[in-house]
Protein backbone atom coordinates (compact mmCIF):
# COMPACT_ATOMS: atom_id res chain seq x y z
CA UNK A 1 0.00 0.00 0.00
CA UNK A 2 1.22 3.47 -0.90
CA UNK A 3 0.43 6.87 0.62
CA UNK A 4 0.42 9.71 -1.90
CA UNK A 5 0.32 13.34 -0.84
CA UNK A 6 -0.72 16.22 -3.10
CA UNK A 7 0.31 19.78 -2.20
CA UNK A 8 -1.68 22.97 -2.79
CA UNK A 9 -0.42 23.72 -6.32
CA UNK A 10 -1.01 20.11 -7.30
CA UNK A 11 -4.71 20.52 -6.46
CA UNK A 12 -4.78 24.23 -7.36
CA UNK A 13 -7.63 24.14 -9.90
CA UNK A 14 -9.89 21.79 -11.89
CA UNK A 15 -7.12 20.72 -14.26
CA UNK A 16 -4.60 20.03 -11.49
CA UNK A 17 -7.15 18.01 -9.50
CA UNK A 18 -7.80 15.94 -12.61
CA UNK A 19 -4.06 15.29 -13.06
CA UNK A 20 -3.76 14.31 -9.40
CA UNK A 21 -6.74 11.97 -9.73
CA UNK A 22 -5.07 10.28 -12.71
CA UNK A 23 -1.91 9.72 -10.63
CA UNK A 24 -3.98 8.20 -7.81
CA UNK A 25 -5.69 5.91 -10.30
CA UNK A 26 -2.35 4.82 -11.74
CA UNK A 27 -1.49 2.92 -8.55
CA UNK A 28 -1.66 -0.87 -8.70
CA UNK A 29 -3.70 -1.00 -5.49
CA UNK A 30 -6.12 1.47 -3.91
CA UNK A 31 -3.88 3.96 -2.07
CA UNK A 32 -4.33 6.54 0.64
CA UNK A 33 -4.28 10.02 -0.89
CA UNK A 34 -3.48 12.88 1.47
CA UNK A 35 -4.60 16.25 0.17
CA UNK A 36 -3.69 19.84 0.97
CA UNK A 37 -6.07 22.76 0.59
CA UNK A 38 -6.42 24.31 -2.86
CA UNK A 39 -3.25 26.45 -3.35
CA UNK A 40 -3.66 29.84 -1.67
CA UNK A 41 -6.78 28.86 0.29
CA UNK A 42 -4.95 28.36 3.62
CA UNK A 43 -3.61 31.91 3.41
CA UNK A 44 -7.08 33.21 2.58
CA UNK A 45 -8.62 31.36 5.53
CA UNK A 46 -6.00 32.80 7.87
CA UNK A 47 -6.66 36.25 6.48
CA UNK A 48 -10.41 35.86 7.08
CA UNK A 49 -9.75 34.62 10.61
CA UNK A 50 -7.46 37.55 11.41
CA UNK A 51 -9.96 40.02 9.93
CA UNK A 52 -12.68 38.54 12.15
CA UNK A 53 -10.36 38.80 15.16
CA UNK A 54 -9.89 42.47 14.35
CA UNK A 55 -13.70 42.88 14.13
CA UNK A 56 -13.48 43.63 10.38
CA UNK A 57 -16.65 41.78 9.37
CA UNK A 58 -16.66 43.10 5.81
CA UNK A 59 -13.12 41.90 5.10
CA UNK A 60 -13.78 38.51 6.71
CA UNK A 61 -16.86 38.08 4.51
CA UNK A 62 -15.07 39.17 1.32
CA UNK A 63 -12.21 36.77 1.92
CA UNK A 64 -14.39 33.81 2.89
CA UNK A 65 -16.37 34.43 -0.32
CA UNK A 66 -13.09 34.04 -2.24
CA UNK A 67 -12.52 30.70 -0.51
CA UNK A 68 -16.02 29.55 -1.50
CA UNK A 69 -15.37 30.60 -5.08
CA UNK A 70 -12.13 28.57 -5.29
CA UNK A 71 -13.96 25.49 -4.00
CA UNK A 72 -16.92 25.91 -6.32
CA UNK A 73 -14.48 26.30 -9.22
CA UNK A 74 -13.02 22.86 -8.51
CA UNK A 75 -16.48 21.36 -7.90
CA UNK A 76 -17.54 22.48 -11.38
CA UNK A 77 -15.08 19.97 -12.81
CA UNK A 78 -16.70 16.93 -11.17
CA UNK A 79 -17.90 15.12 -14.26
CA UNK A 80 -21.00 13.41 -12.88
CA UNK A 81 -24.15 15.35 -11.95
CA UNK A 82 -25.05 13.30 -8.90
CA UNK A 83 -21.52 13.36 -7.52
CA UNK A 84 -21.28 17.09 -8.16
CA UNK A 85 -24.56 17.82 -6.37
CA UNK A 86 -23.57 15.69 -3.39
CA UNK A 87 -20.16 17.39 -3.15
CA UNK A 88 -21.79 20.83 -3.38
CA UNK A 89 -24.10 19.91 -0.50
CA UNK A 90 -21.12 18.88 1.63
CA UNK A 91 -19.23 22.03 0.69
CA UNK A 92 -22.30 24.07 1.76
CA UNK A 93 -22.06 22.50 5.21
CA UNK A 94 -18.33 23.21 5.47
CA UNK A 95 -18.83 26.81 4.35
CA UNK A 96 -21.70 27.27 6.84
CA UNK A 97 -19.46 25.95 9.63
CA UNK A 98 -16.75 28.39 8.48
CA UNK A 99 -19.22 31.30 8.69
CA UNK A 100 -20.23 30.18 12.19
CA UNK A 101 -16.61 30.03 13.32
CA UNK A 102 -15.88 33.48 11.85
CA UNK A 103 -19.02 34.86 13.54
CA UNK A 104 -17.82 33.49 16.90
CA UNK A 105 -14.44 35.18 16.45
CA UNK A 106 -16.12 38.46 15.40
CA UNK A 107 -18.24 38.38 18.55
CA UNK A 108 -15.24 37.59 20.76
CA UNK A 109 -13.13 40.27 19.05
CA UNK A 110 -10.02 38.10 19.36
CA UNK A 111 -8.61 35.14 17.48
CA UNK A 112 -7.45 32.19 19.57
CA UNK A 113 -5.16 29.50 18.13
CA UNK A 114 -8.02 27.09 18.69
CA UNK A 115 -10.44 29.12 16.55
CA UNK A 116 -7.74 29.66 13.96
CA UNK A 117 -7.28 25.88 13.59
CA UNK A 118 -11.03 25.30 13.33
CA UNK A 119 -11.25 27.91 10.56
CA UNK A 120 -8.15 26.95 8.60
CA UNK A 121 -9.07 23.23 8.57
CA UNK A 122 -11.89 24.11 6.15
CA UNK A 123 -9.37 24.15 3.28
CA UNK A 124 -8.19 20.54 3.64
CA UNK A 125 -11.68 19.28 4.50
CA UNK A 126 -13.14 20.81 1.34
CA UNK A 127 -10.33 19.39 -0.80
CA UNK A 128 -10.85 15.87 0.55
CA UNK A 129 -14.54 16.06 -0.36
CA UNK A 130 -13.69 17.41 -3.82
CA UNK A 131 -10.99 14.83 -4.55
CA UNK A 132 -13.07 11.84 -3.43
CA UNK A 133 -16.04 13.04 -5.52
CA UNK A 134 -13.75 13.63 -8.53
CA UNK A 135 -12.40 10.09 -8.25
CA UNK A 136 -15.88 8.53 -7.96
CA UNK A 137 -17.12 10.58 -10.92
CA UNK A 138 -14.24 9.03 -12.92
CA UNK A 139 -15.29 5.55 -11.84
CA UNK A 140 -12.82 4.99 -8.98
CA UNK A 141 -14.48 3.93 -5.72
CA UNK A 142 -13.28 6.43 -3.11
CA UNK A 143 -14.19 7.91 0.28
CA UNK A 144 -12.94 10.92 2.17
CA UNK A 145 -11.83 10.98 5.80
CA UNK A 146 -11.28 14.07 7.98
CA UNK A 147 -7.99 13.47 9.80
CA UNK A 148 -9.21 15.01 13.06
CA UNK A 149 -10.56 11.53 13.80
CA UNK A 150 -7.36 9.77 12.72
CA UNK A 151 -4.24 11.83 13.55
CA UNK A 152 -4.31 12.07 17.35
CA UNK A 153 -2.41 15.10 18.68
CA UNK A 154 -1.90 17.09 21.85
CA UNK A 155 -3.74 20.36 22.34
CA UNK A 156 -1.02 22.74 21.10
CA UNK A 157 -3.10 24.54 18.50
CA UNK A 158 -1.18 25.78 15.48
CA UNK A 159 1.73 23.36 15.98
CA UNK A 160 0.23 20.21 17.49
CA UNK A 161 2.41 17.18 18.28
CA UNK A 162 1.09 13.81 17.17
CA UNK A 163 0.50 10.91 19.53
CA UNK A 164 1.86 8.10 17.35
CA UNK A 165 0.48 5.05 19.17
CA UNK A 166 -3.05 6.50 19.25
CA UNK A 167 -2.74 7.61 15.65
CA UNK A 168 -1.77 4.06 14.66
CA UNK A 169 -4.78 2.62 16.48
CA UNK A 170 -7.19 5.12 14.94
CA UNK A 171 -5.72 4.87 11.45
CA UNK A 172 -5.95 1.09 11.47
CA UNK A 173 -9.51 1.16 12.83
CA UNK A 174 -10.79 3.81 10.40
CA UNK A 175 -8.73 3.44 7.22
CA UNK A 176 -7.79 -0.26 6.97
CA UNK A 177 -11.38 -1.52 6.55
CA UNK A 178 -11.91 1.03 3.77
CA UNK A 179 -8.77 -0.07 1.93
CA UNK A 180 -9.74 -3.71 2.39
CA UNK A 181 -13.12 -2.91 0.81
CA UNK A 182 -11.22 -1.74 -2.28
CA UNK A 183 -11.73 1.96 -1.69
CA UNK A 184 -9.20 4.72 -2.33
CA UNK A 185 -9.11 6.72 0.89
CA UNK A 186 -8.71 10.49 0.56
CA UNK A 187 -7.49 12.01 3.83
CA UNK A 188 -7.14 15.67 4.79
CA UNK A 189 -3.53 16.73 5.29
CA UNK A 190 -2.40 19.23 7.92
CA UNK A 191 -5.05 18.59 10.60
CA UNK A 192 -5.41 16.41 13.66
CA UNK A 193 -7.64 16.02 16.68
CA UNK A 194 -6.79 17.14 20.25
CA UNK A 195 -7.68 14.98 23.27
CA UNK A 196 -10.74 17.24 23.84
CA UNK A 197 -11.94 16.57 20.29
CA UNK A 198 -11.03 20.02 18.91
CA UNK A 199 -9.41 20.22 15.48
CA UNK A 200 -5.69 21.01 15.56
CA UNK A 201 -3.10 21.73 12.87
CA UNK A 202 0.46 20.43 12.51
CA UNK A 203 2.02 23.74 11.46
CA UNK A 204 2.25 25.34 8.01
CA UNK A 205 3.16 22.87 5.30
CA UNK A 206 2.10 20.05 7.62
CA UNK A 207 0.41 17.85 5.02
CA UNK A 208 3.79 16.23 4.23
CA UNK A 209 3.94 15.22 7.89
CA UNK A 210 0.40 13.80 7.71
CA UNK A 211 1.52 11.59 4.83
CA UNK A 212 4.45 10.00 6.69
CA UNK A 213 2.46 9.74 9.94
CA UNK A 214 -0.19 7.78 8.05
CA UNK A 215 2.44 5.82 6.15
CA UNK A 216 3.97 4.69 9.44
CA UNK A 217 0.59 4.06 11.09
CA UNK A 218 -0.55 1.88 8.19
CA UNK A 219 2.84 0.21 7.48
CA UNK A 220 2.86 1.63 3.95
CA UNK A 221 5.41 0.34 1.42
CA UNK A 222 6.19 3.88 0.28
CA UNK A 223 5.16 7.50 0.82
CA UNK A 224 5.09 9.71 -2.26
CA UNK A 225 5.11 13.50 -1.87
CA UNK A 226 3.67 14.91 -5.11
CA UNK A 227 4.52 18.58 -5.50
CA UNK A 228 5.35 21.32 -8.02
CA UNK A 229 9.09 20.66 -8.40
CA UNK A 230 10.68 17.51 -9.87
CA UNK A 231 12.17 16.40 -6.54
CA UNK A 232 14.45 17.76 -3.87
CA UNK A 233 16.66 20.25 -5.69
CA UNK A 234 20.25 21.18 -4.93
CA UNK A 235 18.97 24.60 -3.78
CA UNK A 236 15.72 26.53 -3.58
CA UNK A 237 14.93 27.18 -7.27
CA UNK A 238 13.80 30.69 -6.38
CA UNK A 239 17.36 31.45 -5.24
CA UNK A 240 19.25 29.28 -7.72
CA UNK A 241 17.26 28.91 -10.95
CA UNK A 242 19.53 26.18 -12.35
CA UNK A 243 19.41 23.99 -9.24
CA UNK A 244 19.34 20.31 -10.16
CA UNK A 245 17.35 17.34 -8.88
CA UNK A 246 19.10 15.25 -6.23
CA UNK A 247 18.34 11.67 -7.22
CA UNK A 248 18.85 10.00 -3.87
CA UNK A 249 19.40 11.17 -0.31
CA UNK A 250 19.45 9.57 3.10
CA UNK A 251 16.89 10.17 5.83
CA UNK A 252 19.53 12.15 7.73
CA UNK A 253 20.31 14.37 4.78
CA UNK A 254 16.62 14.97 4.04
CA UNK A 255 16.00 15.77 7.68
CA UNK A 256 18.79 18.37 7.72
CA UNK A 257 17.55 19.92 4.49
CA UNK A 258 14.00 20.20 5.79
CA UNK A 259 15.22 21.46 9.17
CA UNK A 260 17.30 24.19 7.54
CA UNK A 261 14.65 25.58 5.26
CA UNK A 262 14.02 23.39 2.19
CA UNK A 263 10.29 24.09 2.01
CA UNK A 264 9.71 21.07 -0.23
CA UNK A 265 9.48 18.95 2.96
CA UNK A 266 7.87 19.97 6.26
CA UNK A 267 10.65 19.79 8.89
CA UNK A 268 9.08 16.84 10.71
CA UNK A 269 8.23 14.76 7.63
CA UNK A 270 11.08 12.29 7.77
CA UNK A 271 10.91 11.10 11.39
CA UNK A 272 7.91 8.77 11.09
CA UNK A 273 9.40 7.23 7.94
CA UNK A 274 12.72 6.51 9.69
CA UNK A 275 11.01 4.69 12.54
CA UNK A 276 9.51 2.15 10.13
CA UNK A 277 12.09 2.38 7.36
CA UNK A 278 9.59 3.54 4.74
CA UNK A 279 11.05 4.99 1.51
CA UNK A 280 9.85 8.50 0.72
CA UNK A 281 9.77 9.72 -2.87
CA UNK A 282 9.38 13.36 -3.94
CA UNK A 283 7.73 13.67 -7.34
CA UNK A 284 6.25 16.36 -9.58
CA UNK A 285 2.62 16.40 -10.66
CA UNK A 286 3.80 18.52 -13.60
CA UNK A 287 6.25 15.82 -14.79
CA UNK A 288 4.83 12.61 -13.33
CA UNK A 289 7.13 10.30 -15.29
CA UNK A 290 10.36 11.75 -13.92
CA UNK A 291 12.03 9.69 -11.21
CA UNK A 292 12.18 12.48 -8.62
CA UNK A 293 14.11 12.07 -5.38
CA UNK A 294 14.22 8.91 -3.33
CA UNK A 295 14.84 9.20 0.41
CA UNK A 296 16.01 6.02 2.14
CA UNK A 297 18.29 4.79 4.89
CA UNK A 298 21.88 5.96 4.74
CA UNK A 299 23.37 2.58 3.89
CA UNK A 300 21.25 2.42 0.76
CA UNK A 301 22.44 5.76 -0.64
CA UNK A 302 25.29 5.24 -3.10
CA UNK A 303 28.24 7.60 -3.62
CA UNK A 304 27.63 10.57 -1.44
CA UNK A 305 31.08 12.09 -1.94
CA UNK A 306 30.10 15.65 -2.75
CA UNK A 307 27.77 18.12 -1.11
CA UNK A 308 24.28 17.54 -2.40
CA UNK A 309 22.31 20.66 -1.59
CA UNK A 310 22.48 24.09 -0.02
CA UNK A 311 19.55 25.50 1.94
CA UNK A 312 18.80 28.63 3.90
CA UNK A 313 16.52 29.63 6.70
CA UNK A 314 15.72 33.23 7.57
CA UNK A 315 14.08 35.01 10.49
CA UNK A 316 16.47 33.73 13.17
CA UNK A 317 18.09 35.24 16.23
CA UNK A 318 21.62 34.53 17.39
CA UNK A 319 21.93 34.58 21.18
CA UNK A 320 25.39 34.77 22.69
CA UNK A 321 25.63 34.00 26.38
CA UNK A 322 28.96 34.80 28.06
CA UNK A 323 29.67 33.14 31.38
CA UNK A 324 33.08 34.03 32.86
CA UNK A 325 33.25 31.10 35.31
CA UNK A 326 33.36 27.64 33.79
CA UNK A 327 31.45 26.05 36.67
CA UNK A 328 28.47 28.38 35.96
CA UNK A 329 28.08 27.22 32.35
CA UNK A 330 25.69 24.35 33.06
CA UNK A 331 23.45 26.46 35.30
CA UNK A 332 23.33 29.28 32.75
CA UNK A 333 22.53 26.79 29.94
CA UNK A 334 19.70 25.33 31.99
CA UNK A 335 18.18 28.79 32.49
CA UNK A 336 18.49 29.69 28.80
CA UNK A 337 16.93 26.41 27.66
CA UNK A 338 14.21 26.84 30.32
CA UNK A 339 13.14 30.21 28.91
CA UNK A 340 13.27 28.98 25.31
CA UNK A 341 11.18 25.90 26.17
CA UNK A 342 8.65 27.96 28.16
CA UNK A 343 8.16 30.30 25.23
CA UNK A 344 8.02 27.46 22.69
CA UNK A 345 11.04 28.82 20.79
CA UNK A 346 12.73 26.28 18.56
CA UNK A 347 16.51 25.96 18.92
CA UNK A 348 18.17 25.23 15.60
CA UNK A 349 21.73 24.82 16.74
CA UNK A 350 23.89 25.36 19.79
CA UNK A 351 27.62 25.81 19.95
CA UNK A 352 30.05 26.56 22.69
CA UNK A 353 33.51 28.06 22.70
CA UNK A 354 34.60 26.92 26.13
CA UNK A 355 37.79 28.95 26.22
CA UNK A 356 35.69 32.10 26.22
CA UNK A 357 32.83 30.50 28.17
CA UNK A 358 30.54 31.61 25.37
CA UNK A 359 27.50 29.70 24.22
CA UNK A 360 25.66 30.64 21.07
CA UNK A 361 22.13 29.60 20.28
CA UNK A 362 20.52 29.94 16.89
CA UNK A 363 16.81 30.18 17.53
CA UNK A 364 13.74 30.49 15.39
CA UNK A 365 12.05 33.40 17.06
CA UNK A 366 10.23 34.92 14.10
CA UNK A 367 6.89 34.67 15.87
CA UNK A 368 8.26 35.57 19.30
CA UNK A 369 8.90 39.28 19.10
CA UNK A 370 12.57 39.31 18.05
CA UNK A 371 15.48 40.39 20.21
CA UNK A 372 13.48 42.98 22.09
CA UNK A 373 11.33 40.31 23.64
CA UNK A 374 13.57 37.22 23.70
CA UNK A 375 16.64 39.15 24.88
CA UNK A 376 14.77 40.82 27.72
CA UNK A 377 13.07 37.56 28.75
CA UNK A 378 16.51 35.94 29.03
CA UNK A 379 18.08 38.87 30.80
CA UNK A 380 15.13 38.77 33.26
CA UNK A 381 15.49 35.04 33.89
CA UNK A 382 19.25 35.29 34.42
CA UNK A 383 19.04 38.44 36.50
CA UNK A 384 18.34 36.74 39.80
CA UNK A 385 21.00 34.06 39.22
CA UNK A 386 23.92 34.00 41.62
CA UNK A 387 26.49 34.04 38.86
CA UNK A 388 27.79 36.53 36.34
CA UNK A 389 26.43 36.28 32.83
CA UNK A 390 25.97 38.49 29.80
CA UNK A 391 23.50 38.01 26.99
CA UNK A 392 23.81 39.52 23.52
CA UNK A 393 21.18 39.07 20.82
CA UNK A 394 21.59 39.61 17.08
CA UNK A 395 18.51 39.97 14.91
CA UNK A 396 17.90 39.35 11.18
CA UNK A 397 20.11 36.31 11.11
CA UNK A 398 19.87 33.47 8.60
CA UNK A 399 21.63 30.16 8.32
CA UNK A 400 22.99 28.49 5.26
CA UNK A 401 23.40 24.76 5.48
CA UNK A 402 25.47 22.69 3.08
CA UNK A 403 24.24 19.12 3.18
CA UNK A 404 25.86 15.89 2.04
CA UNK A 405 27.03 13.10 4.32
CA UNK A 406 30.35 12.27 2.64
CA UNK A 407 31.64 15.80 2.20
CA UNK A 408 30.28 17.35 5.38
CA UNK A 409 32.19 14.81 7.44
CA UNK A 410 35.56 15.96 6.06
CA UNK A 411 37.21 18.75 8.05
CA UNK A 412 38.54 20.30 4.84
CA UNK A 413 35.01 20.97 3.63
CA UNK A 414 34.24 23.37 6.48
CA UNK A 415 37.32 25.44 5.71
CA UNK A 416 36.40 25.50 2.02
CA UNK A 417 32.86 26.59 2.91
CA UNK A 418 34.30 29.45 4.97
CA UNK A 419 36.68 30.37 2.13
CA UNK A 420 33.85 30.48 -0.38
CA UNK A 421 31.75 32.67 1.93
CA UNK A 422 34.70 34.99 2.52
CA UNK A 423 35.28 35.16 -1.24
CA UNK A 424 31.65 36.21 -1.69
CA UNK A 425 32.00 38.87 1.02
CA UNK A 426 29.58 37.16 3.35
CA UNK A 427 30.36 37.76 7.03
CA UNK A 428 30.05 34.56 9.07
CA UNK A 429 28.52 35.06 12.53
CA UNK A 430 29.06 31.47 13.62
CA UNK A 431 29.81 28.19 11.93
CA UNK A 432 29.43 24.62 13.01
CA UNK A 433 29.85 21.13 11.73
CA UNK A 434 26.77 19.24 12.85
CA UNK A 435 27.40 16.29 15.05
CA UNK A 436 25.57 14.13 12.56
CA UNK A 437 28.32 15.06 10.05
CA UNK A 438 25.65 15.48 7.45
CA UNK A 439 25.46 19.27 7.34
CA UNK A 440 27.75 22.26 7.67
CA UNK A 441 25.91 25.24 9.05
CA UNK A 442 26.90 28.91 9.01
CA UNK A 443 24.95 31.80 10.48
CA UNK A 444 25.09 34.88 8.30
CA UNK A 445 23.27 38.24 8.18
CA UNK A 446 19.88 37.74 6.49
CA UNK A 447 20.76 40.42 3.93
CA UNK A 448 23.64 38.26 2.62
CA UNK A 449 21.95 34.89 2.56
CA UNK A 450 20.98 34.74 -1.12
CA UNK A 451 24.55 35.56 -2.12
CA UNK A 452 25.84 32.93 0.30
CA UNK A 453 23.60 30.22 -1.13
CA UNK A 454 24.55 31.03 -4.70
CA UNK A 455 28.26 31.13 -3.91
CA UNK A 456 28.17 27.76 -2.14
CA UNK A 457 26.04 26.21 -4.87
CA UNK A 458 28.43 27.50 -7.56
CA UNK A 459 31.50 26.28 -5.73
CA UNK A 460 30.36 22.87 -4.55
CA UNK A 461 27.53 21.70 -6.75
CA UNK A 462 27.54 23.40 -10.13
CA UNK A 463 31.30 23.14 -10.57
CA UNK A 464 31.24 19.54 -9.32
CA UNK A 465 28.64 18.61 -11.90
CA UNK A 466 30.56 20.46 -14.63
CA UNK A 467 33.74 18.55 -13.75
CA UNK A 468 31.89 15.26 -13.83
CA UNK A 469 30.52 16.18 -17.28
CA UNK A 470 33.99 17.02 -18.54
CA UNK A 471 35.42 13.78 -17.22
CA UNK A 472 32.71 11.71 -18.93
CA UNK A 473 33.72 11.05 -22.58
CA UNK A 474 31.11 12.25 -24.97
CA UNK A 475 29.48 9.90 -27.44
CA UNK A 476 31.37 11.26 -30.48
CA UNK A 477 34.67 10.89 -28.68
CA UNK A 478 33.82 7.32 -27.79
CA UNK A 479 32.88 6.59 -31.38
CA UNK A 480 36.11 8.19 -32.64
CA UNK A 481 38.02 6.17 -30.08
CA UNK A 482 36.41 2.92 -31.20
CA UNK A 483 37.14 3.74 -34.85
CA UNK A 484 40.76 4.34 -34.02
CA UNK A 485 40.98 1.18 -32.00
CA UNK A 486 39.17 -0.81 -34.67
P1 LIG B 1 3.42 21.77 -1.77
O1 LIG B 1 2.32 22.77 -1.84
O2 LIG B 1 3.38 20.74 -2.85
O3 LIG B 1 3.58 21.19 -0.40
P2 LIG B 1 5.58 23.61 -1.24
O4 LIG B 1 5.41 24.96 -1.83
O5 LIG B 1 5.29 23.45 0.21
O6 LIG B 1 4.74 22.58 -2.12
O7 LIG B 1 7.07 23.06 -1.49
C1 LIG B 1 7.58 23.05 -2.79
C2 LIG B 1 8.41 24.31 -3.03
O8 LIG B 1 9.54 24.28 -2.17
C3 LIG B 1 9.00 24.45 -4.39
O9 LIG B 1 8.10 25.03 -5.30
C4 LIG B 1 10.23 25.31 -4.15
O10 LIG B 1 9.96 26.65 -4.47
C5 LIG B 1 10.49 25.21 -2.66
N1 LIG B 1 11.83 24.73 -2.34
C6 LIG B 1 12.69 25.31 -1.46
N2 LIG B 1 13.83 24.63 -1.38
C7 LIG B 1 13.73 23.58 -2.20
C8 LIG B 1 14.60 22.50 -2.55
N3 LIG B 1 15.83 22.36 -2.03
N4 LIG B 1 14.15 21.58 -3.43
C9 LIG B 1 12.93 21.68 -3.97
N5 LIG B 1 12.06 22.69 -3.69
C10 LIG B 1 12.45 23.63 -2.82
N1 LIG C 1 -2.50 23.85 3.47
C1 LIG C 1 -1.51 23.90 4.54
C2 LIG C 1 -0.57 25.06 4.34
O1 LIG C 1 -0.68 25.78 3.37
C3 LIG C 1 -0.80 22.60 4.72
C4 LIG C 1 0.02 22.13 3.54
O2 LIG C 1 -0.18 22.61 2.42
O3 LIG C 1 0.86 21.27 3.73
O4 LIG C 1 0.27 25.30 5.18
MG1 LIG D 1 4.43 21.97 1.38
CSV table of C-alpha atoms in Angstrom, one decimal, residues 14 17-18 21 25 74 77-79 83 127 129-140:
chain,number,residue,atom,x,y,z
A,14,UNK,CA,-9.9,21.8,-11.9
A,17,UNK,CA,-7.2,18.0,-9.5
A,18,UNK,CA,-7.8,15.9,-12.6
A,21,UNK,CA,-6.7,12.0,-9.7
A,25,UNK,CA,-5.7,5.9,-10.3
A,74,UNK,CA,-13.0,22.9,-8.5
A,77,UNK,CA,-15.1,20.0,-12.8
A,78,UNK,CA,-16.7,16.9,-11.2
A,79,UNK,CA,-17.9,15.1,-14.3
A,83,UNK,CA,-21.5,13.4,-7.5
A,127,UNK,CA,-10.3,19.4,-0.8
A,129,UNK,CA,-14.5,16.1,-0.4
A,130,UNK,CA,-13.7,17.4,-3.8
A,131,UNK,CA,-11.0,14.8,-4.5
A,132,UNK,CA,-13.1,11.8,-3.4
A,133,UNK,CA,-16.0,13.0,-5.5
A,134,UNK,CA,-13.8,13.6,-8.5
A,135,UNK,CA,-12.4,10.1,-8.3
A,136,UNK,CA,-15.9,8.5,-8.0
A,137,UNK,CA,-17.1,10.6,-10.9
A,138,UNK,CA,-14.2,9.0,-12.9
A,139,UNK,CA,-15.3,5.5,-11.8
A,140,UNK,CA,-12.8,5.0,-9.0
